[in-house]
Amino acid sequence: MARELPARFGITPHAARRLANRQIAIGASMALVGAGVSATGIGSVAAGLPFGMAGALMIAIGLRARSIGVAVQVVNKAYNLAASGQREDAAELLDYAEATYRSRYVLRVIDVQRALAAMQRGDLAGALARADAAVTRRTDPLSFHLEHATIAAARSLRALLRASTSDRDGAAADIELVRTSALASPEALARAELAAAVLLERSGDREALRAHLLRERGLLVEHTRPRERALVRAYQRMLKAKASSVYRTGAKREPEASGELSAADWAARISPDAAPFMRAPALAAGGVEELSRAEVDRADASARAAADGRVGSNRQPVTRAARRVLLLWAALVMLFLGVWQLLSSDRAPTVAPEVERLPAEPIVGPLSIVLALPILFIVMLVGAVLVNMARARKLSQRFMAAQIAVAKGEEQRGKGEIEALTRSMVPAAAAQAHLALAELSERRGELPAALAACEAGLARLGTEAARATAADILLPALLAERAFLFAAMDRRADARAEMALLAERYASYPFLERARLRVALALRAREGDIAGAARLTERDADLPLNARDELLADVCRAAASPGAAGAGEVERLREELRLDAASRRWLSAVAPAALAAFERLREQGDAEALAGAEALAETEALAEAEALAEAEALAERAGVRPRDAGAA
């Protein structure tokens, strides 16, 4: 007997549950009609079989939708809990899901989440076993494009794990399969390219590593998880430190508050030579939720009412399409009853005795039409499922290709394809494209254009069915992006109200804590509370922030306490803002007060910054020497001849 889902996780009925219940009700009605046809004896008992089959098919579709909906909510909630540092709760939810649900797609997602958690702990063998299971598990043909996108993600993870355990051939094979997959997401492709970087680093080919990092910079910086991005930056520091002593950094190998491996110790499992060059703030789980909920609680009533109005109610009256379906089935039942009344009379028509009775003709008229309707319905339903699967696969391939083009620097080509997808007849595909355009506009600092794209995406999800289909990720992602834009455009009340709505209606959104942090960070930075923003960023866990969010967090930390940030970190940020015009433009649009506070470190000759820089310069020079010595010692213990410090 399945365990009951603990109520403390706050998982509410899925938005698609009402639609699934409606499908089950229609299927039950069709089955009853079939039973009635068989019971009346019209034709034969088998005459009701088509109705029964059509009804059973509708009931099966409805039950599957209900089961999958709840299962996806559980695994999404687990992902959000793990990312925010609540790993025991996440493991409990995954245990429940693994014991309760039999969907191959859901079990594959669980495998990937378990593999990520094991890799985070440094258990590479356990992570590799779970990644293998995710790749080799049988696929569900009804979830083809989702399955193969998840398989690509699992392959990219397995490639990184294989590269880290010196399985060069296996890693290279997985990398190539991800690169050639039409359904690989930018995140999966970025992890595969990181695995390629690990192989290059372990081979000692520093020039090839340098070229690879430069060529794949867009993917490696924009679409990796925080620790993976930190590893990329560690490679950059390592290459720079080996060639020059201008950039100084030290290895900070402090244990995590949660008992997890520190960033440096984690990197030591993945790529030992890069470990001494890892830099990551000490993190403490749980602070994000507490702080951002305080922001949400301040949402005023009028702003909340406006937020409700913008997104629409979850409990709508029966839609026009639903009314048409009910009227159609009412007409079908009335037609069946009329034919039954006509054919079930025991009285024969009066015939004159002098007229010879002709042989009775077989009944092939109204009854045959009525009995053919459920067969036609089954054919149309199965055909619709197959057509939708093919269309979803094609749209997913087009969208992934456009996203990857943007990530690789071909922004105009990728944006053109995304704009074409906004005209799709499939509401979810069009809304997904509008969300991508919103993210592109936000990245360029064009906040009004980004907000308009969000509104357009939400407008394409205007029906109950469309919102139910998009309720797991797409719809809350649009709301989260709009909340961030409100915060960045000084619409503070609207931002808080939007977050309150998001937390209430979509508590299982897998990126909820990330959205809370982004909005809270933007609110504080816009208000000029740089110290508060810095405190907030020190409390995140392993949230999947993008590179710009991390830049804002780093700038706030450096501006609030330059001495603690260190001379190397301050110099890195200055160089990044000088070379990356797009990131500087975004920061100027989203958090101009934070950018100004950071730039005042040099302009005003801040005494604390200068003193800290001078004090840390000598310390970090020594730390750099220690880092190089540690890397060479690791190489010697591994039986590898230490490379010349000046070699690339």
XYZ file of C-alpha atoms in Angstrom:
648
model
C 0.000 0.000 0.000
C 1.368 3.386 -1.029
C 2.385 5.779 1.698
C 0.529 9.020 2.115
C 2.359 12.135 0.978
C 3.304 14.193 4.070
C 1.158 17.320 4.257
C 4.061 19.422 5.533
C 5.479 19.633 2.031
C 2.501 21.725 0.952
C 1.883 19.916 -2.344
C -1.598 20.914 -3.491
C -3.751 19.220 -6.178
C -2.284 19.686 -9.632
C -3.852 22.256 -11.939
C -4.574 19.488 -14.473
C -6.560 17.434 -11.966
C -9.905 18.997 -12.910
C -9.289 18.338 -16.598
C -8.281 14.764 -15.809
C -11.426 14.270 -13.729
C -13.475 15.590 -16.633
C -11.835 13.072 -18.971
C -12.593 10.279 -16.521
C -16.234 11.399 -16.263
C -16.641 11.471 -20.046
C -15.040 8.038 -20.290
C -17.388 6.662 -17.638
C -20.373 8.101 -19.506
C -19.255 6.425 -22.727
C -18.799 3.124 -20.902
C -22.327 3.427 -19.500
C -23.704 4.068 -22.981
C -21.891 0.929 -24.158
C -23.370 -1.050 -21.300
C -26.805 0.268 -22.223
C -26.381 -0.721 -25.878
C -25.376 -4.244 -24.871
C -28.173 -4.541 -22.307
C -30.910 -3.587 -24.790
C -29.849 -6.312 -27.188
C -29.735 -4.024 -30.225
C -27.686 -5.894 -32.803
C -25.790 -8.029 -30.304
C -24.069 -7.785 -26.960
C -20.893 -6.873 -28.827
C -22.586 -3.769 -30.215
C -21.737 -1.911 -27.017
C -18.064 -2.864 -27.216
C -16.936 0.209 -29.211
C -18.518 2.511 -26.627
C -16.856 0.555 -23.823
C -13.463 0.692 -25.520
C -13.722 4.441 -26.135
C -14.753 4.986 -22.532
C -11.911 2.855 -21.192
C -9.427 4.798 -23.326
C -10.683 8.141 -21.964
C -10.580 6.841 -18.379
C -6.994 5.583 -18.886
C -5.909 8.976 -20.263
C -7.497 10.768 -17.316
C -5.951 8.452 -14.720
C -2.510 8.775 -16.324
C -2.784 12.567 -16.328
C -3.724 12.577 -12.633
C -0.894 10.244 -11.659
C 1.798 11.993 -13.722
C 0.686 15.404 -12.466
C 1.190 14.522 -8.805
C 4.444 12.657 -9.483
C 5.932 15.638 -11.324
C 4.948 17.923 -8.456
C 6.746 15.664 -5.969
C 10.026 15.442 -7.909
C 9.948 19.174 -8.718
C 9.478 19.975 -5.039
C 12.382 17.674 -4.195
C 14.622 19.511 -6.671
C 13.726 22.870 -5.153
C 14.389 21.599 -1.612
C 17.768 20.140 -2.590
C 18.815 23.354 -4.322
C 17.904 25.405 -1.244
C 19.931 23.140 1.056
C 17.078 21.061 2.538
C 18.601 17.809 1.329
C 17.058 15.465 3.893
C 13.563 16.632 2.966
C 14.446 16.291 -0.712
C 15.660 12.717 -0.155
C 12.434 11.885 1.704
C 10.335 13.111 -1.200
C 12.405 11.168 -3.712
C 12.058 8.021 -1.570
C 8.290 8.519 -1.575
C 8.165 9.113 -5.336
C 10.356 6.110 -6.126
C 8.167 3.825 -4.009
C 4.858 5.208 -5.289
C 5.057 6.017 -9.003
C 5.812 3.707 -11.898
C 6.157 6.228 -14.724
C 9.459 5.583 -16.507
C 9.893 9.288 -17.169
C 9.437 10.180 -13.498
C 11.806 7.408 -12.396
C 14.399 8.679 -14.883
C 14.123 12.198 -13.436
C 14.577 10.717 -9.951
C 17.740 8.934 -11.167
C 19.155 12.239 -12.435
C 18.355 14.031 -9.170
C 19.941 11.239 -7.127
C 23.039 11.364 -9.339
C 23.348 15.132 -8.865
C 22.995 14.770 -5.100
C 25.625 12.015 -4.958
C 28.050 14.055 -7.063
C 27.494 17.019 -4.747
C 28.543 14.812 -1.815
C 31.600 13.618 -3.714
C 30.216 10.071 -4.089
C 31.256 9.673 -7.712
C 30.632 5.921 -7.807
C 27.086 6.315 -6.515
C 26.455 9.202 -8.888
C 27.751 7.175 -11.832
C 25.466 4.249 -10.972
C 22.419 6.529 -10.929
C 23.444 8.277 -14.136
C 23.826 4.856 -15.808
C 20.328 3.921 -14.656
C 18.912 7.177 -16.057
C 20.518 6.532 -19.449
C 19.626 2.842 -19.776
C 16.092 2.835 -18.346
C 13.411 1.961 -20.911
C 11.639 4.935 -22.433
C 7.958 5.834 -22.322
C 6.746 6.381 -25.924
C 4.028 8.755 -24.708
C 6.682 11.120 -23.297
C 9.177 10.842 -26.131
C 10.617 14.372 -26.269
C 10.718 14.715 -22.471
C 12.375 11.327 -22.123
C 15.096 12.040 -24.650
C 15.800 15.498 -23.244
C 16.253 13.859 -19.825
C 18.459 11.138 -21.319
C 20.677 13.843 -22.841
C 20.935 15.493 -19.408
C 21.839 12.134 -17.845
C 24.467 11.484 -20.522
C 26.068 14.882 -19.906
C 26.222 14.144 -16.190
C 27.680 10.702 -16.845
C 30.258 12.269 -19.181
C 31.440 14.574 -16.397
C 31.592 11.695 -13.923
C 33.466 9.462 -16.360
C 35.931 12.247 -17.145
C 36.486 12.694 -13.398
C 37.180 8.980 -12.920
C 39.641 8.731 -15.841
C 37.248 6.869 -18.157
C 38.333 8.859 -21.205
C 36.702 6.674 -23.856
C 33.366 6.502 -22.056
C 33.357 10.245 -21.386
C 34.243 11.047 -25.007
C 31.423 8.811 -26.263
C 28.854 10.484 -24.006
C 30.090 13.960 -24.954
C 29.671 13.184 -28.642
C 26.158 11.770 -28.138
C 25.077 14.890 -26.266
C 26.572 17.157 -28.916
C 24.649 15.363 -31.659
C 21.342 15.070 -29.766
C 18.569 17.195 -31.237
C 16.832 17.350 -27.850
C 19.805 18.226 -25.637
C 19.170 21.412 -23.670
C 21.813 24.155 -23.382
C 22.365 22.995 -19.772
C 23.088 19.429 -20.903
C 25.395 20.629 -23.675
C 27.219 22.947 -21.240
C 27.894 20.075 -18.837
C 29.153 17.945 -21.726
C 31.554 20.735 -22.707
C 32.693 20.970 -19.083
C 33.421 17.232 -19.216
C 35.493 17.890 -22.332
C 37.401 20.569 -20.384
C 38.101 18.080 -17.579
C 39.502 15.614 -20.121
C 41.748 18.305 -21.597
C 42.970 19.407 -18.171
C 43.745 15.852 -17.118
C 45.634 15.266 -20.369
C 47.882 18.243 -19.590
C 47.106 20.033 -22.866
C 46.783 23.545 -21.450
C 46.683 25.278 -24.837
C 43.786 23.080 -25.942
C 42.052 23.745 -22.613
C 42.506 27.493 -23.030
C 41.088 27.369 -26.568
C 38.152 25.198 -25.454
C 37.211 27.529 -22.599
C 37.316 30.499 -24.953
C 35.345 28.788 -27.707
C 32.592 27.459 -25.409
C 32.530 30.421 -23.017
C 28.875 31.227 -23.704
C 27.706 27.754 -22.742
C 30.134 27.256 -19.873
C 29.368 30.571 -18.180
C 25.670 30.993 -18.936
C 24.260 27.469 -18.654
C 26.206 25.670 -15.909
C 25.265 25.198 -12.268
C 27.102 27.371 -9.694
C 29.775 24.837 -8.722
C 30.339 23.843 -12.321
C 30.720 27.520 -13.249
C 33.120 27.929 -10.331
C 35.182 25.071 -11.759
C 35.307 26.843 -15.125
C 36.575 29.979 -13.410
C 39.080 27.913 -11.463
C 40.469 26.677 -14.780
C 40.732 30.269 -15.970
C 42.575 31.271 -12.783
C 44.821 28.230 -13.015
C 45.806 29.034 -16.599
C 46.433 32.654 -15.699
C 48.375 31.838 -12.540
C 50.596 29.354 -14.365
C 51.509 31.973 -16.939
C 51.705 35.052 -14.738
C 51.705 36.199 -11.158
C 49.562 39.301 -11.763
C 46.297 37.603 -10.778
C 46.571 36.274 -7.269
C 44.182 33.890 -5.624
C 44.249 31.346 -2.881
C 42.505 28.127 -2.155
C 39.780 28.491 0.445
C 38.907 24.997 1.604
C 36.467 25.636 4.385
C 33.793 23.037 5.192
C 30.219 23.780 4.240
C 27.793 24.545 7.046
C 25.552 21.702 5.857
C 28.336 19.100 6.087
C 28.614 18.876 2.307
C 31.994 18.992 0.604
C 33.484 22.447 0.268
C 33.817 23.799 -3.244
C 37.555 23.041 -3.266
C 37.102 19.491 -1.941
C 34.346 18.880 -4.480
C 36.624 20.152 -7.238
C 39.395 17.877 -5.953
C 37.168 14.894 -6.789
C 36.326 16.227 -10.248
C 39.584 17.877 -11.337
C 42.318 17.819 -8.658
C 44.649 20.360 -10.278
C 41.884 22.982 -10.316
C 40.909 22.542 -6.658
C 43.420 25.029 -5.224
C 41.989 27.735 -7.498
C 38.347 27.309 -6.480
C 36.714 30.296 -4.822
C 33.226 30.080 -3.359
C 31.530 31.843 -0.425
C 30.570 29.908 2.669
C 26.909 29.020 2.301
C 24.190 28.355 4.848
C 20.940 26.726 3.809
C 17.525 28.078 4.682
C 18.175 31.815 4.758
C 16.800 32.536 1.313
C 13.320 31.311 2.131
C 13.135 33.200 5.411
C 14.318 36.522 4.000
C 12.308 36.421 0.804
C 9.130 35.407 2.623
C 9.508 38.555 4.687
C 9.456 40.449 1.397
C 6.375 38.551 0.256
C 4.521 39.280 3.489
C 4.821 42.990 2.751
C 2.726 42.684 -0.407
C -0.218 45.063 -0.025
C -3.784 44.000 -0.739
C -4.293 46.143 -3.833
C -1.090 44.845 -5.458
C -2.105 41.271 -4.677
C -5.523 41.838 -6.226
C -3.835 43.229 -9.331
C -1.548 40.160 -9.503
C -4.557 37.852 -9.267
C -6.229 39.770 -12.055
C -3.175 39.600 -14.325
C -2.828 35.835 -14.138
C -6.505 34.892 -13.842
C -8.245 32.581 -11.431
C -7.428 28.910 -11.091
C -11.106 28.136 -10.589
C -12.828 29.193 -13.770
C -16.309 28.365 -15.031
C -16.655 25.610 -17.581
C -14.893 26.733 -20.750
C -16.582 27.080 -24.125
C -14.743 24.007 -25.418
C -15.935 21.967 -22.426
C -19.517 23.079 -23.036
C -19.247 21.982 -26.667
C -18.032 18.543 -25.578
C -20.905 18.148 -23.119
C -23.462 19.225 -25.741
C -21.981 16.798 -28.260
C -22.285 13.877 -25.864
C -25.802 14.892 -24.870
C -26.786 14.892 -28.552
C -25.133 11.505 -29.039
C -27.038 9.996 -26.131
C -30.340 11.447 -27.410
C -29.621 10.030 -30.865
C -28.949 6.610 -29.376
C -32.208 6.725 -27.387
C -34.156 7.773 -30.478
C -32.772 4.921 -32.562
C -33.419 2.501 -29.711
C -37.046 3.635 -29.489
C -37.450 3.278 -33.224
C -35.977 -0.193 -33.459
C -37.259 -1.779 -30.271
C -41.009 -1.619 -31.056
C -42.701 -5.032 -31.125
C -45.423 -3.872 -33.518
C -44.942 -4.709 -37.196
C -46.287 -2.279 -39.801
C -49.772 -3.079 -41.165
C -49.640 -4.766 -44.575
C -52.622 -5.350 -46.866
C -53.345 -9.100 -47.255
C -53.354 -8.875 -51.032
C -49.859 -7.363 -51.105
C -46.982 -9.785 -51.069
C -44.528 -9.084 -48.198
C -41.006 -8.369 -49.462
C -38.003 -9.815 -47.668
C -36.815 -7.605 -44.810
C -33.668 -5.606 -45.602
C -30.815 -5.561 -43.083
C -30.684 -2.545 -40.824
C -27.687 -0.512 -41.945
C -28.905 3.037 -41.341
C -29.121 4.977 -38.074
C -27.970 2.133 -35.837
C -24.809 1.559 -37.853
C -24.014 5.267 -37.704
C -24.475 5.373 -33.943
C -22.288 2.302 -33.409
C -19.606 3.719 -35.734
C -19.273 6.930 -33.715
C -17.205 5.480 -30.840
C -14.938 3.669 -33.307
C -14.390 6.939 -35.134
C -13.744 8.620 -31.788
C -11.058 6.061 -30.875
C -9.348 6.492 -34.243
C -9.425 10.277 -33.941
C -8.181 10.221 -30.340
C -5.269 7.891 -31.089
C -4.454 9.924 -34.185
C -4.510 13.147 -32.183
C -2.129 11.662 -29.597
C 0.323 10.560 -32.313
C 0.130 13.909 -34.120
C 0.665 15.822 -30.870
C 3.677 13.661 -29.988
C 5.267 14.301 -33.379
C 4.502 18.011 -33.199
C 5.869 18.306 -29.651
C 9.080 16.585 -30.716
C 9.533 18.886 -33.706
C 8.810 22.044 -31.708
C 11.170 20.934 -28.937
C 13.952 20.314 -31.446
C 13.451 23.749 -33.023
C 13.413 25.468 -29.645
C 16.513 23.656 -28.358
C 18.401 24.444 -31.572
C 17.476 28.129 -31.245
C 18.532 28.245 -27.592
C 21.868 26.618 -28.347
C 22.465 29.020 -31.242
C 21.989 31.928 -28.835
C 24.281 30.299 -26.257
C 27.001 29.838 -28.878
C 26.904 33.493 -29.899
C 24.602 33.227 -32.939
C 22.020 35.434 -31.281
C 20.367 36.825 -34.388
C 19.766 33.402 -35.921
C 18.536 31.953 -32.650
C 16.330 34.926 -31.886
C 14.763 34.767 -35.349
C 13.780 31.139 -34.818
C 12.409 31.899 -31.359
C 10.319 34.743 -32.771
C 8.934 32.336 -35.379
C 7.964 29.926 -32.600
C 5.925 32.659 -30.875
C 3.461 32.279 -33.767
C 2.965 28.570 -33.137
C -0.583 27.291 -32.885
C 0.444 25.321 -29.783
C -0.069 27.679 -26.802
C 2.677 26.149 -24.642
C 5.262 26.328 -27.455
C 4.400 29.967 -28.175
C 4.518 30.874 -24.481
C 7.893 29.121 -24.101
C 9.251 31.180 -26.991
C 7.930 34.403 -25.434
C 9.678 33.484 -22.166
C 12.953 32.957 -24.057
C 12.549 36.380 -25.679
C 11.889 37.910 -22.255
C 15.107 36.381 -20.930
C 17.054 37.627 -23.950
C 15.689 41.156 -23.513
C 16.422 41.092 -19.785
C 19.983 39.966 -20.502
C 20.468 43.018 -22.716
C 19.046 45.272 -20.011
C 15.884 46.003 -22.030
C 13.488 45.590 -19.122
C 10.273 47.037 -20.685
C 10.693 44.741 -23.709
C 11.247 41.779 -21.394
C 8.091 42.609 -19.449
C 6.089 42.881 -22.680
C 7.343 39.436 -23.737
C 6.270 37.987 -20.382
C 2.803 39.466 -20.795
C 2.569 38.030 -24.311
C 3.585 34.594 -23.038
C 0.980 34.655 -20.291
C -1.656 35.775 -22.804
C -0.978 32.637 -24.882
C -1.829 30.565 -21.799
C -5.277 32.105 -21.626
C -7.353 28.930 -21.343
C -7.723 26.581 -18.424
C -6.320 23.687 -20.451
C -3.244 25.682 -21.544
C -2.522 26.819 -17.988
C -2.905 23.285 -16.657
C -0.446 21.987 -19.258
C 2.097 24.687 -18.337
C 1.562 24.596 -14.562
C 4.706 22.643 -13.656
C 7.444 24.918 -15.022
C 6.455 27.232 -17.886
C 3.666 29.250 -16.250
C 5.453 29.777 -12.898
C 8.654 30.615 -14.816
C 6.801 33.414 -16.604
C 5.473 34.679 -13.279
C 8.928 34.474 -11.682
C 10.520 36.411 -14.531
C 7.780 39.036 -14.363
C 8.270 39.376 -10.592
C 11.995 39.962 -11.120
C 11.300 42.559 -13.786
C 8.846 44.341 -11.482
C 11.562 44.454 -8.808
C 14.167 45.728 -11.285
C 11.750 48.429 -12.524
C 10.988 49.736 -9.017
C 7.467 48.257 -8.958
C 8.140 46.858 -5.500
C 4.541 46.193 -4.460
C 3.841 44.341 -7.710
C 7.016 42.275 -7.313
C 6.082 41.194 -3.790
C 2.508 40.445 -4.824
C 3.681 38.378 -7.778
C 5.944 36.342 -5.517
C 3.096 35.810 -3.051
C 0.964 34.516 -5.916
C 3.759 32.276 -7.181
C 4.407 30.763 -3.748
C 0.702 30.171 -3.117
C -0.343 28.643 -6.432
C 2.868 26.981 -7.569
C 4.562 25.779 -4.402
C 6.054 22.825 -6.317
C 7.833 25.018 -8.874
C 11.367 23.566 -8.980
C 13.022 27.012 -9.124
C 10.896 28.743 -6.493
C 13.771 29.475 -4.087
C 15.884 30.828 -6.922
C 13.039 33.150 -7.875
C 12.723 34.305 -4.266
C 16.427 35.084 -4.081
C 16.471 36.933 -7.411
C 13.535 39.143 -6.461
C 14.795 39.822 -2.934
C 18.276 40.620 -4.254
C 16.927 43.003 -6.892
C 14.673 44.760 -4.363
C 17.531 45.393 -1.948
C 19.958 46.438 -4.661
C 17.440 48.874 -6.169
C 16.789 50.349 -2.741
C 20.521 50.904 -2.230
C 20.718 48.400 0.630
C 23.979 46.899 -0.610
C 24.912 45.470 2.778
C 21.521 43.761 3.026
C 21.896 42.341 -0.467
C 25.351 41.058 0.440
C 24.013 39.334 3.559
C 21.265 37.753 1.491
C 23.662 36.316 -1.076
C 25.815 34.756 1.633
C 22.806 32.660 2.605
C 22.046 30.904 -0.636
C 22.762 27.195 -0.973
C 23.293 25.617 -4.398
C 20.593 27.532 -6.211
C 20.967 27.392 -10.014
C 21.663 31.101 -10.468
C 22.701 32.361 -13.881
C 25.976 34.198 -14.470
C 24.397 37.665 -14.191
C 22.735 36.898 -10.866
C 26.065 35.642 -9.570
C 27.749 38.794 -10.830
C 25.246 40.959 -8.948
C 25.778 38.894 -5.795
C 29.575 39.149 -6.134
C 29.442 42.898 -6.768
C 27.244 43.429 -3.704
C 29.603 41.385 -1.527
C 32.668 43.227 -2.810
C 31.037 46.665 -2.468
C 29.795 45.923 1.058
C 33.073 44.463 2.318
C 35.994 44.805 -0.111
C 38.510 43.628 2.451
C 36.667 40.357 2.985
C 36.191 39.848 -0.744
C 39.919 40.087 -1.357
C 42.078 41.974 -3.810
C 41.966 39.158 -6.365
C 38.183 39.014 -6.352
C 37.816 42.786 -6.639
C 40.259 42.798 -9.553
C 38.392 39.918 -11.227
C 35.103 41.798 -11.010
C 36.671 44.970 -12.386
C 38.114 43.026 -15.311
C 34.816 41.249 -16.001
C 32.868 44.512 -15.991
C 35.488 46.093 -18.256
C 35.543 43.271 -20.811
C 31.909 42.106 -20.710
C 29.855 45.053 -21.937
C 26.618 43.028 -21.904
C 26.953 42.111 -18.224
C 27.804 45.703 -17.319
C 24.751 46.935 -19.249
C 22.532 44.428 -17.438
C 23.916 45.395 -14.040
C 23.464 49.081 -14.850
C 19.812 48.480 -15.737
C 18.930 46.126 -12.872
C 21.042 47.387 -9.968
C 22.684 50.740 -10.737
C 23.194 51.488 -7.028
C 25.224 48.288 -6.589
C 27.352 49.090 -9.639
C 27.940 52.639 -8.396
C 28.914 51.415 -4.925
C 31.399 48.981 -6.422
C 32.960 51.619 -8.680
C 33.345 54.011 -5.750
C 35.902 51.587 -4.312
C 38.433 52.953 -6.802
C 37.054 56.455 -7.363
C 36.957 57.423 -3.707
C 40.069 55.513 -2.720
C 38.100 53.776 0.014
C 40.483 53.443 2.941
C 39.213 50.014 3.914
C 39.545 48.733 0.379
C 43.070 50.053 -0.032
C 44.167 48.721 3.323
C 42.552 45.365 2.664
C 44.037 45.164 -0.822
C 47.535 45.946 0.403
C 47.250 43.469 3.267
C 45.822 40.736 1.080
C 48.193 41.220 -1.829
C 51.102 39.707 0.044
C 48.908 37.010 1.633
C 47.417 35.985 -1.691
C 50.815 35.928 -3.376
C 51.858 33.366 -0.788
C 48.534 31.548 -1.228
C 49.120 31.366 -4.972
C 52.531 29.829 -4.431
C 50.975 27.326 -2.019
C 48.260 26.536 -4.576
C 50.824 25.849 -7.271
C 52.854 23.701 -4.898
C 49.733 21.775 -3.883
C 48.802 21.137 -7.511
C 52.312 19.862 -8.247
C 52.238 17.670 -5.132
C 48.946 16.135 -6.249
C 50.459 15.438 -9.656
C 53.507 13.800 -8.079
C 51.337 11.577 -5.854
C 49.370 10.588 -8.938
C 52.615 9.599 -10.654
C 52.491 12.411 -13.199
C 55.574 14.478 -13.949
C 54.973 18.051 -12.671
C 54.546 20.504 -15.515
C 56.634 23.632 -15.855
C 54.904 26.513 -14.060
C 55.343 28.762 -17.068
C 53.915 26.237 -19.530
C 50.444 26.846 -20.955
